[in-house]
XYZ file of C-alpha atoms in Angstrom:
568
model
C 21.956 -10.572 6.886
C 24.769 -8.059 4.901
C 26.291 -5.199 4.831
C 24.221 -2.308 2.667
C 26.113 0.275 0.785
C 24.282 3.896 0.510
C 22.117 4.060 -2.480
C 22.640 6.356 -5.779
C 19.791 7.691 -7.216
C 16.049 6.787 -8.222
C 16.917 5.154 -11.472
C 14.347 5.243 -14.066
C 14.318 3.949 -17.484
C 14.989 7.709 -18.931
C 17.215 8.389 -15.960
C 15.488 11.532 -15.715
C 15.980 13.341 -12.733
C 18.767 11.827 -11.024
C 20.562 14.945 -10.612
C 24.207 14.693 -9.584
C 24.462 11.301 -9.428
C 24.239 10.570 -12.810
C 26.793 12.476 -14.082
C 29.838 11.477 -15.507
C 31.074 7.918 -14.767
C 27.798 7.294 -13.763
C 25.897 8.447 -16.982
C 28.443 7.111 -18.932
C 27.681 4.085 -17.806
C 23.592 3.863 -17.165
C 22.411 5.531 -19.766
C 23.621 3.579 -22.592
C 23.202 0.327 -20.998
C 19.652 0.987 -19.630
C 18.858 2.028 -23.585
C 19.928 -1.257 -25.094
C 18.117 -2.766 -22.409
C 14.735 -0.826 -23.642
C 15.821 -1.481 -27.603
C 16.325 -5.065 -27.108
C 12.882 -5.649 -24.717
C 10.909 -3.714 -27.238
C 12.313 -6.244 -30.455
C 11.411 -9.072 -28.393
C 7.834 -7.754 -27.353
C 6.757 -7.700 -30.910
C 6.118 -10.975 -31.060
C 4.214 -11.934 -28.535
C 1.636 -14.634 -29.056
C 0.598 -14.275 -25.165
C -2.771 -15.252 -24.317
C -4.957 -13.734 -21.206
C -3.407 -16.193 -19.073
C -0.178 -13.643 -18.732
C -0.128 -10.136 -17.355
C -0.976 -8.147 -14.159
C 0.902 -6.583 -11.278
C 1.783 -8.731 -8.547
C 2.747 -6.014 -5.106
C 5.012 -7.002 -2.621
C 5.831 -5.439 0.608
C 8.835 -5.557 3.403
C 10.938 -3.467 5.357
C 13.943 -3.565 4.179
C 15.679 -2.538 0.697
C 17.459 -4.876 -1.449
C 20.944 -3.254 -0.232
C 23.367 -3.781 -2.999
C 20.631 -4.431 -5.824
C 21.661 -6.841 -8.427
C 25.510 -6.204 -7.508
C 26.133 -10.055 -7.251
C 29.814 -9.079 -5.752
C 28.192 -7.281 -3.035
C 27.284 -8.264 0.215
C 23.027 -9.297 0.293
C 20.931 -9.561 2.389
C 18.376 -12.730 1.927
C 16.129 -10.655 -0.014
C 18.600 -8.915 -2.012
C 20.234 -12.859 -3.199
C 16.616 -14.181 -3.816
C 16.408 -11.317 -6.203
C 19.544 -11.952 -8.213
C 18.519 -15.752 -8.139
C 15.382 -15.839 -8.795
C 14.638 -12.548 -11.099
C 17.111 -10.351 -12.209
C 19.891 -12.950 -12.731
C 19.993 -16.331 -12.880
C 22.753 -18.953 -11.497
C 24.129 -22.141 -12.564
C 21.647 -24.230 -11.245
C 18.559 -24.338 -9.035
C 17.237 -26.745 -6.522
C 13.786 -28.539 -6.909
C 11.331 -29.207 -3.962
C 13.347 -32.198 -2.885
C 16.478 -29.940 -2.309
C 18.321 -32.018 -5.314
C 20.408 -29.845 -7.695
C 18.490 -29.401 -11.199
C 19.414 -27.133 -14.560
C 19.169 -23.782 -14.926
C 21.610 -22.024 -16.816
C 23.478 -25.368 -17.283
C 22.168 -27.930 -18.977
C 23.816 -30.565 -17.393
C 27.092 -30.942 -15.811
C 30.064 -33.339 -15.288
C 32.039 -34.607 -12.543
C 35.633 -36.009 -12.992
C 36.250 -39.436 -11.089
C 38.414 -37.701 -8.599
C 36.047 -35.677 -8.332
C 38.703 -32.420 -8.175
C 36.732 -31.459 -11.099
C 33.202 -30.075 -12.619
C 32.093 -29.527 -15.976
C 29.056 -27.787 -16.612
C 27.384 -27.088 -20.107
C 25.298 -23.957 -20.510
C 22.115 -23.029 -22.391
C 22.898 -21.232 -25.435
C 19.749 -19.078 -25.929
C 19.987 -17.224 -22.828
C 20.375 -13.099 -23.480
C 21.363 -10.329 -21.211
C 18.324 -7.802 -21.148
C 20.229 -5.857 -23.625
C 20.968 -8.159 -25.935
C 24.375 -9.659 -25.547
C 24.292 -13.563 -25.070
C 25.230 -15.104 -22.089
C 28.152 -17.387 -22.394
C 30.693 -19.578 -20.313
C 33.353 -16.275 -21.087
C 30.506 -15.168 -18.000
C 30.690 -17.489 -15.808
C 34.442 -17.222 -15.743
C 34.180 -13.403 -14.861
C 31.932 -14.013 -12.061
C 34.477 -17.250 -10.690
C 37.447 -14.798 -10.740
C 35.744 -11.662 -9.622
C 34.193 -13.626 -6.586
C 37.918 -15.041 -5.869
C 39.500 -11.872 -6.406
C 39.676 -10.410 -2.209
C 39.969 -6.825 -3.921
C 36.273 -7.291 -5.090
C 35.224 -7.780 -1.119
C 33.055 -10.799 -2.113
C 31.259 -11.580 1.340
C 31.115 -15.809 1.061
C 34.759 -16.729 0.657
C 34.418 -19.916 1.745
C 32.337 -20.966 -1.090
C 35.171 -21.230 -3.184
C 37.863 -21.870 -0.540
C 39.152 -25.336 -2.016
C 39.161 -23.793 -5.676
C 42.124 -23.595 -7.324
C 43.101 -19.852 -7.658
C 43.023 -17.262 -10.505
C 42.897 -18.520 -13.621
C 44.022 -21.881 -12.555
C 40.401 -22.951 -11.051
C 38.265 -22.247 -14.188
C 38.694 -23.229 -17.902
C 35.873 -21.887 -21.050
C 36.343 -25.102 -22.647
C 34.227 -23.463 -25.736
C 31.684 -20.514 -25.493
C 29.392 -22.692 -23.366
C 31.312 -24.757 -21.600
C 33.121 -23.991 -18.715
C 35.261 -26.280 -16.106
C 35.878 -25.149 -12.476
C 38.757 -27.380 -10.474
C 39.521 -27.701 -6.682
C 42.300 -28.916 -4.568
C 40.502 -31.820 -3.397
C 37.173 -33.355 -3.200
C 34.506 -31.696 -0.745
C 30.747 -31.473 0.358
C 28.365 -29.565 -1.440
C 30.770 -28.663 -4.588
C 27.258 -27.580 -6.486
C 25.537 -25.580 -3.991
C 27.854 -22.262 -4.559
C 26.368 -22.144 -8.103
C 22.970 -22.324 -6.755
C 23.463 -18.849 -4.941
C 26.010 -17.381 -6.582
C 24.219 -15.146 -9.661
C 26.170 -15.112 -13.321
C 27.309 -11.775 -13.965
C 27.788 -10.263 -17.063
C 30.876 -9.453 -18.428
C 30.944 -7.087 -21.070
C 29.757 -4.712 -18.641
C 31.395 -4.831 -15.701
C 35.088 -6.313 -17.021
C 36.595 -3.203 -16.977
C 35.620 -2.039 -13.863
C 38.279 -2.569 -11.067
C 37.383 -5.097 -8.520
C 37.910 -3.285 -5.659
C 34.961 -0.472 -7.267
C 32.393 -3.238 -8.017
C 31.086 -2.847 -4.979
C 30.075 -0.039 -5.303
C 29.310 0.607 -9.162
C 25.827 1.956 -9.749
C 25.127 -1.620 -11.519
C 23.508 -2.500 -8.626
C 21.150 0.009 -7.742
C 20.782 2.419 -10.812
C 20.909 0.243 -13.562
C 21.162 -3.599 -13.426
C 21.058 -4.891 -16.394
C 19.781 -8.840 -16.015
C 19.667 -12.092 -17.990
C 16.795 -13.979 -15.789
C 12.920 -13.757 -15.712
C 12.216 -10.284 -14.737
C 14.450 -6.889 -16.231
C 14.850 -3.906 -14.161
C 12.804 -0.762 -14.791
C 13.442 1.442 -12.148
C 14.421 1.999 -8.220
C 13.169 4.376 -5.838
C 15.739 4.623 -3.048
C 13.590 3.324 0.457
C 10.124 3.354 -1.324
C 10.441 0.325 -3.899
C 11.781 -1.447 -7.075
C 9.876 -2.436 -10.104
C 10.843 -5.123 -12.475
C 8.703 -6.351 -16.217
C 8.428 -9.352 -17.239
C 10.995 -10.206 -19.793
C 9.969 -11.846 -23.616
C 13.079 -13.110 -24.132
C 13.242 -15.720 -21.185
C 13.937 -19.124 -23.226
C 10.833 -21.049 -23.321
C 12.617 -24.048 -22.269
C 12.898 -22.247 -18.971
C 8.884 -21.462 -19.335
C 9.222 -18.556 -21.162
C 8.616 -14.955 -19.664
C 6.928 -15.099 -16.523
C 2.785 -15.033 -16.297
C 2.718 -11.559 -14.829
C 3.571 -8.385 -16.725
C 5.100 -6.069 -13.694
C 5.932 -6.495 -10.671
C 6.807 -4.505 -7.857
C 8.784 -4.709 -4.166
C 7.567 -2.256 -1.986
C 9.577 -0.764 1.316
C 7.524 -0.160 4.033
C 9.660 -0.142 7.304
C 6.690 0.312 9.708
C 4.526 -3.280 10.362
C 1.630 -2.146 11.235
C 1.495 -0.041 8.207
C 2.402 -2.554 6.209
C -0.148 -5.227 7.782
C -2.667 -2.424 6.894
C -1.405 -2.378 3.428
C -1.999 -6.390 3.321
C -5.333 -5.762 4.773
C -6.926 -3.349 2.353
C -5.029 -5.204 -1.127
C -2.597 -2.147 -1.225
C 0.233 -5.059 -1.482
C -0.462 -8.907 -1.907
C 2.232 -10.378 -0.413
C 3.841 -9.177 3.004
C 6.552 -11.386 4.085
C 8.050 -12.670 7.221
C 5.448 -11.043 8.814
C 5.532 -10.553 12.269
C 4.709 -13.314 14.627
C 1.942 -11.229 16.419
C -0.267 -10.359 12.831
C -0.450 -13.756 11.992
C -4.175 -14.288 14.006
C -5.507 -11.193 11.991
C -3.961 -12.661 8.668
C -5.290 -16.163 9.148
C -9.077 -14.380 9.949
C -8.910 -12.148 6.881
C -11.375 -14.581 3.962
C -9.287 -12.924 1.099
C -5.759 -13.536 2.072
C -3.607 -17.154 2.969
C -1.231 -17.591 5.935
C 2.160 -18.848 4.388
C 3.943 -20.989 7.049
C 6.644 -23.161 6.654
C 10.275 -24.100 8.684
C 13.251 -22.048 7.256
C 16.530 -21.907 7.133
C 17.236 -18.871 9.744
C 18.369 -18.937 13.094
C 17.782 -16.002 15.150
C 20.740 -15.028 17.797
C 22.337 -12.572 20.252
C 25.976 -12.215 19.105
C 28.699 -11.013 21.399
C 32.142 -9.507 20.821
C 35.163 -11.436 22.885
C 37.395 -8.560 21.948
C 35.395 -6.776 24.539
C 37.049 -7.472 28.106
C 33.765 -8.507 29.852
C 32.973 -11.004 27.362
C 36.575 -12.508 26.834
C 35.249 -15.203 29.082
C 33.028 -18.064 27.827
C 31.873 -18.694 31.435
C 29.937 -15.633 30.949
C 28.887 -15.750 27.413
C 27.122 -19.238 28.474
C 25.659 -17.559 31.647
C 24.093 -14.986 29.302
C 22.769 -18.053 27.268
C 21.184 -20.262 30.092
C 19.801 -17.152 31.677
C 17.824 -16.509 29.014
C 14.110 -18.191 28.473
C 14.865 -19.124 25.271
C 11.654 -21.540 25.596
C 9.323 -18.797 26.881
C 10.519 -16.454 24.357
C 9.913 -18.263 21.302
C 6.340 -19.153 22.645
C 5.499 -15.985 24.058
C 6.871 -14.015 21.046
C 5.728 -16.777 17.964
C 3.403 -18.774 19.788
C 5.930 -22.018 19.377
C 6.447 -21.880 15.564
C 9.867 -22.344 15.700
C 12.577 -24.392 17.116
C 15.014 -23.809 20.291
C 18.453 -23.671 18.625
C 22.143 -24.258 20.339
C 24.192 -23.433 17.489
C 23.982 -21.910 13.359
C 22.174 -25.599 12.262
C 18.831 -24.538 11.213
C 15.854 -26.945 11.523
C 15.850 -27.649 8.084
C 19.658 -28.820 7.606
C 20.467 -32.082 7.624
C 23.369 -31.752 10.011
C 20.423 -30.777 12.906
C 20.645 -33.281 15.481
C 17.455 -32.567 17.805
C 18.910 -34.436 20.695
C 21.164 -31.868 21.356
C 17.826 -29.524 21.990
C 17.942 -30.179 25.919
C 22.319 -29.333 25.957
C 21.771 -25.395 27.357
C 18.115 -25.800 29.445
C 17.367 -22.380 31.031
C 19.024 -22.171 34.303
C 19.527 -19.297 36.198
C 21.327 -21.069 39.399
C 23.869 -22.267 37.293
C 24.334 -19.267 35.377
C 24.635 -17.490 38.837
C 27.084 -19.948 39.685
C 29.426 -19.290 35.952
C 29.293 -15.491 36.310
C 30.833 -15.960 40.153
C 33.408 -18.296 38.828
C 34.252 -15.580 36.181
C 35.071 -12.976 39.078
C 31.706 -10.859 39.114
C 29.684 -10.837 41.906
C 27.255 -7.948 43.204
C 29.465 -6.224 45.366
C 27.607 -3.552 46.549
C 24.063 -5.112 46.365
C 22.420 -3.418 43.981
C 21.450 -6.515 41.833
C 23.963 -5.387 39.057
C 27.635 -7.935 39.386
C 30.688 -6.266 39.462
C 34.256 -7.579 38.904
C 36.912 -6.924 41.125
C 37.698 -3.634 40.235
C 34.370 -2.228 41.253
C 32.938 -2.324 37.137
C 29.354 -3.708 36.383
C 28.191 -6.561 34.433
C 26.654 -3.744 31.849
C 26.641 -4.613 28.316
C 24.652 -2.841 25.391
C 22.771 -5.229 23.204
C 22.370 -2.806 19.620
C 19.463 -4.242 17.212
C 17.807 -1.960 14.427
C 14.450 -1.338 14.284
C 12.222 -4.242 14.548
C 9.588 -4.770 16.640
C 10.229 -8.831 17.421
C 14.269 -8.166 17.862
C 13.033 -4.895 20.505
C 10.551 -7.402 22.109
C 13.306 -10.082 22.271
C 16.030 -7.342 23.642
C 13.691 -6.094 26.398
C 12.789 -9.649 27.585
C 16.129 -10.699 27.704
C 16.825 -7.466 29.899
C 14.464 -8.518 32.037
C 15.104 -12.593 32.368
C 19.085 -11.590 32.724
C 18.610 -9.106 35.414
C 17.487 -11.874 37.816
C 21.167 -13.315 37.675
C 22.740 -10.096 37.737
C 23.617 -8.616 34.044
C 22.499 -5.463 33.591
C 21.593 -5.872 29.440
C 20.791 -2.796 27.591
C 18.747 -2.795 24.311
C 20.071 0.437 22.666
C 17.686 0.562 18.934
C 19.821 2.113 15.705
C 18.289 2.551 12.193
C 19.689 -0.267 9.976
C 22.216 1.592 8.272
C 23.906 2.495 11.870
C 23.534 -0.378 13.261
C 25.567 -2.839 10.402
C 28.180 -0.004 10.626
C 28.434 -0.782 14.552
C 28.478 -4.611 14.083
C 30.591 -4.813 10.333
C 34.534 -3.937 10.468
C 36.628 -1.798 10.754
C 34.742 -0.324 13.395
C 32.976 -3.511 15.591
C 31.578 -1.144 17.934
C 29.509 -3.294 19.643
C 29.321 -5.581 23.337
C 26.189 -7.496 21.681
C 23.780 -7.647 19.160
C 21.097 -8.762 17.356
C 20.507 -10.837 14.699
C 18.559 -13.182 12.288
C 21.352 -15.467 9.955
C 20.060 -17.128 7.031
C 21.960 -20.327 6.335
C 22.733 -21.656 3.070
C 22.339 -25.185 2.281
C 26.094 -25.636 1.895
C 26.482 -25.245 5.628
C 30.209 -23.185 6.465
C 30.813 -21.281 9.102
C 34.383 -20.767 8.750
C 33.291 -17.062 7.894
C 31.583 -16.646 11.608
C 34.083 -18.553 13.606
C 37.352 -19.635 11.893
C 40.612 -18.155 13.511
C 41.370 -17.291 9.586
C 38.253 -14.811 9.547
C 38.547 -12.668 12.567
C 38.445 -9.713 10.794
C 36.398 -10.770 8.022
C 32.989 -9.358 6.953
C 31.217 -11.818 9.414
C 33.976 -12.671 12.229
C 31.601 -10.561 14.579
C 32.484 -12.499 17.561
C 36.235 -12.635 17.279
C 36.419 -15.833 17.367
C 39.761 -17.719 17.845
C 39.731 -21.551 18.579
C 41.985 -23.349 17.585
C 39.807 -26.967 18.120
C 36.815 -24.633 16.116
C 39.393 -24.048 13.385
C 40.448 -28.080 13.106
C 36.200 -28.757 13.093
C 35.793 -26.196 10.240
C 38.914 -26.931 8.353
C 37.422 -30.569 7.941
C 33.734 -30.653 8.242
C 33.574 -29.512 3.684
C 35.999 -32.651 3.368
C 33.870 -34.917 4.352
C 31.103 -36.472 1.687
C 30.192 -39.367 3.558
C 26.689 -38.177 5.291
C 27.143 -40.555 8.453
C 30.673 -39.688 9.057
C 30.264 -35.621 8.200
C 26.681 -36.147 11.120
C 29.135 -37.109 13.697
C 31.724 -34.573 13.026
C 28.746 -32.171 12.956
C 28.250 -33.334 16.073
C 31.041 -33.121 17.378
C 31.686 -29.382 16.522
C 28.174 -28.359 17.652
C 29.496 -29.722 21.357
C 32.493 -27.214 20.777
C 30.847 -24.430 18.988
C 28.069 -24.642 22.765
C 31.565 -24.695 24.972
C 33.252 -21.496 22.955
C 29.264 -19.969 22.824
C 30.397 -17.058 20.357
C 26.349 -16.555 19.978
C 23.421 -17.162 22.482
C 21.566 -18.987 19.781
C 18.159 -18.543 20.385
C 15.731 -20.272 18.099
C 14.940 -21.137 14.561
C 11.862 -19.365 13.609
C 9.051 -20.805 10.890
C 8.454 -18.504 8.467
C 5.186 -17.082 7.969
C 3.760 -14.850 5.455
C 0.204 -13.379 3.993
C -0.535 -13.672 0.522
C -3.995 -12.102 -1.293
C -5.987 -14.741 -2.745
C -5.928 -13.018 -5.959
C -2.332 -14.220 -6.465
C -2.243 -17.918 -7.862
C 0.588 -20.403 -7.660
C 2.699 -18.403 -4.899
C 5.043 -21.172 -3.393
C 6.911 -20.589 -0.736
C 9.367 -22.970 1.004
C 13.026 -23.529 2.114
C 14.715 -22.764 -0.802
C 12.893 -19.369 -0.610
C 10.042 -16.794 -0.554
C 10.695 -15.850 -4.333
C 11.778 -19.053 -5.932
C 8.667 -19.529 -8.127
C 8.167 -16.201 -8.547
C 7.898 -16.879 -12.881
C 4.892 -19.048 -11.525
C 3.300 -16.486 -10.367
C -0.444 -15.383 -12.013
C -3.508 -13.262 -11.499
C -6.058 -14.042 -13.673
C -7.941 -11.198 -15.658
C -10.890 -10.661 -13.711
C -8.615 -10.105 -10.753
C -6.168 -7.612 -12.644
C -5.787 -4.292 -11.569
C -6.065 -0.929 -13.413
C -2.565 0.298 -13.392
């Protein structure tokens, strides 16, 4: 989960009625581009050649917007980076159901014997949606705008054993580019799976630290992958076209003609929506709509393990939580167990630390390490100096102040469910937890610096396959877009400065290991389980995969055959 910037406008194709928004810089800048964009998709429609097989409008529905848009600088959400992977944009390289790196925008790549170095060859017949080809002079943009701090790239670890500047990346020719490190490490690849190209000629001139918030993102993307942009409705939806131009050795444009994201931020309207075909796809449903899904004959429960872990994070720069004798009192007083059943009917895993399920650093025998246990949590909040001194349940320290702490989440019917259960199992030892509810805009500007305005919180974290969490809990990152807990350890910090070093799979387990005992002794987060994912698709829509890598990575694949077409 990231940090979303306010949107700019509704951005339609004629940018009509954007009002103030769209003047000056800002229609300077979108109008132009967003014309080439419809010149150069209009040339490529006229020759077609499609049979029936393509066309249709495939819905989709959630509750949240994709924050920054297609603003691959900006900080995403996992929706918003599925987009720019998967649709908008397109990165380096993709994985395939066995999680093993394959082309996309490369070709192929090289890797030097020292392996300090990668080579990777690009696809020459790949066009931005207006035109322009894509070329390595991209990719080298995107390297040294995602390295530049100014831009406020939210992943710096990705490319933390790069060499800097201009130094780390080389356009050997106009498709060919070569990226070098300090040293070997782990997962060198997986950065270009998630990390979307960007394109240069329009966004070079723009200062880094503005990128962020240039109306790119939201009013005017302008694409090179499967699907263009066509227009944004700030908190009601996006819609994206199929685009002619995709190379055919990538497939070719995708099988349906339009499709469209819908934001609906109430559940049970949005399970409605499922239910009478006014979206096909609602995903991540709630745990709780999955019976009425699973009855409905027309529509297909989605399930699968994924790569999030759901947690309660807590701020050691607070006083009252400075002490990790509390933080794991707060964790083994919790029903972690009773939660995940209660709330998801057991489709999900108990989780001690940021692993997720699907990682290969998991190690399930550490499942049993924090067993619920309110005696002993009793026992860790006494040794931390707060007992109920006045006997009305609530512990105070010796000053007289209660165990109260405020526990923020936005709205979200699981995370409120979760909050008020957790009130309820923690006031048995004595904390007196308060859910407090914030729309999500409030609540990341509680939780995100400068302000951390928060005693707990909240959260579902969507891992990445390159596993790091030097952002989370490194000494380095403290005041870093995702150093929520304040974190500083210095054994942590050795764990994390090493773990990327390591490309042996047996030795880099143990170390895993290893840290996971630490990261449970520090317990930054009360970790609370990894959730399956579940979502309902209409039957109408064919070839919908859905699996770790993501709920859109096939979206191309997607098809509705004629006589299940709507009228538009």
């Amino acid at each position: 989960m990231r940090f979303p910037i306010p949107f700019l406008c509704l951005a339609m194709v004629t940018l009509a009625g954007c009002g103030e928004a769209m003047q000056g810089e800002y229609a300077d800048f979108c109008e132009p581009a967003l014309a080439r964009v419809e010149s150069f998709m209009a040339s490529s429609s006229e020759e077609t050649g499609w049979d029936d097989g393509y066309g249709g409008t495939a819905v989709l529905g959630t509750i949240a917007e994709i924050d920054v848009g297609m603003n691959g600088f900006g900080a995403a959400q996992a929706a918003t980076s599925q987009h720019q992977m998967f649709l908008n944009l397109m990165t380096l390289i993709q994985y395939d159901a066995d999680l093993q790196p394959i082309p996309y925008l490369a070709t192929s790549w090289e890797v030097s014997e020292d392996e300090t170095e990668v080579t990777f060859h690009l696809r020459d017949d790949v066009y931005w949606h207006d035109g322009e080809l894509t070329t390595a002079y991209d990719v080298e943009f995107t390297f040294l705008r995602a390295t530049d701090p100014a831009s406020g790239f939210p992943n710096p670890s990705f490319f933390q054993y790069a060499l800097p500047g201009t130094t780390g990346v080389q356009v050997v020719d106009s498709f060919t580019v070569r990226f070098s490190y300090d040293r070997p490490h782990a997962d060198f690849l997986d950065p270009w799976r998630t990390v979307a190209i960007m394109p240069r000629h329009l966004l070079e001139e723009v200062p880094p630290a503005d990128l962020a918030r240039h109306p790119f993102g939201t009013v005017c993307p302008v694409g090179n992958g499967p699907f263009r942009f066509v227009s944004h409705d700030p908190g009601s939806q996006w819609i994206f076209e199929a685009n002619p131009a995709f190379p055919e050795g990538l497939g070719g444009r995708p099988f349906l003609d339009r499709y469209v994201y819908r934001i609906i931020p109430e559940a049970s309207t949005l399970l409605a929506e499922l239910l009478t075909g006014g979206v096909d796809v609602y995903v991540s449903i709630l745990p709780n709509f999955a019976d009425r899904v699973s009855e409905d004959p027309s529509l297909e429960l989605v399930t699968f393990p994924y790569r999030v872990v759901f947690f309660a994070g807590w701020n050691q720069r607070v006083e009252k939580l400075s002490d990790p004798r509390v933080r794991r009192a707060l964790t083994i007083g919790t029903n972690r167990s009773q939660i995940l059943e209660g709330l998801r009917g057991g489709e999900g895993v108990v989780v001690n630390t940021g692993v997720p399920v699907t990682h290969w650093a998991f190690d399930p025998s550490l499942g049993d390490s924090l067993p619920h246990n309110p005696d002993r949590a009793s026992a860790l909040l006494s040794e931390a100096g707060w007992e109920d001194r006045d006997g009305d349940g609530i512990r105070e320290d010796v000053e007289g102040t209660p165990l109260t702490i405020q526990l923020l989440f936005n709205t979200n019917q699981e995370r409120q469910e979760v909050a008020e259960i957790m009130q309820a199992q923690l006031r048995e030892v004595g904390v007196d937890l308060r859910p407090m509810e914030l729309e999500i805009s409030a609540f990341f500007g509680r939780i995100f610096p400068p302000e951390r305005d928060f005693e707990g919180f909240l959260l579902s974290w969507e891992a990445e396959f390159r596993l790091d969490e030097r952002d989370l809990f490194h000494s380095a990152s403290v005041d870093g877009s995702y150093g929520f807990s304040g974190t500083q350890d210095a054994t942590l910090d050795r764990y994390l400065d090493t773990l990327q070093l390591v490309t042996d799979r047996t030795e880099a387990s143990r170390l895993w290991r290893e840290y996971q005992l630490r990261l449970m002794a520090v317990q930054p987060f009360t970790f609370l389980y990894s959730p399956y994912r579940q979502s309902g698709v209409n039957k109408r829509l064919r070839g919908v995969e859905m699996d770790v890598r993501g709920d859109w990575q096939n979206l191309r694949e997607w098809r509705i055959e004629p006589e299940d077409r709507r009228v538009p």
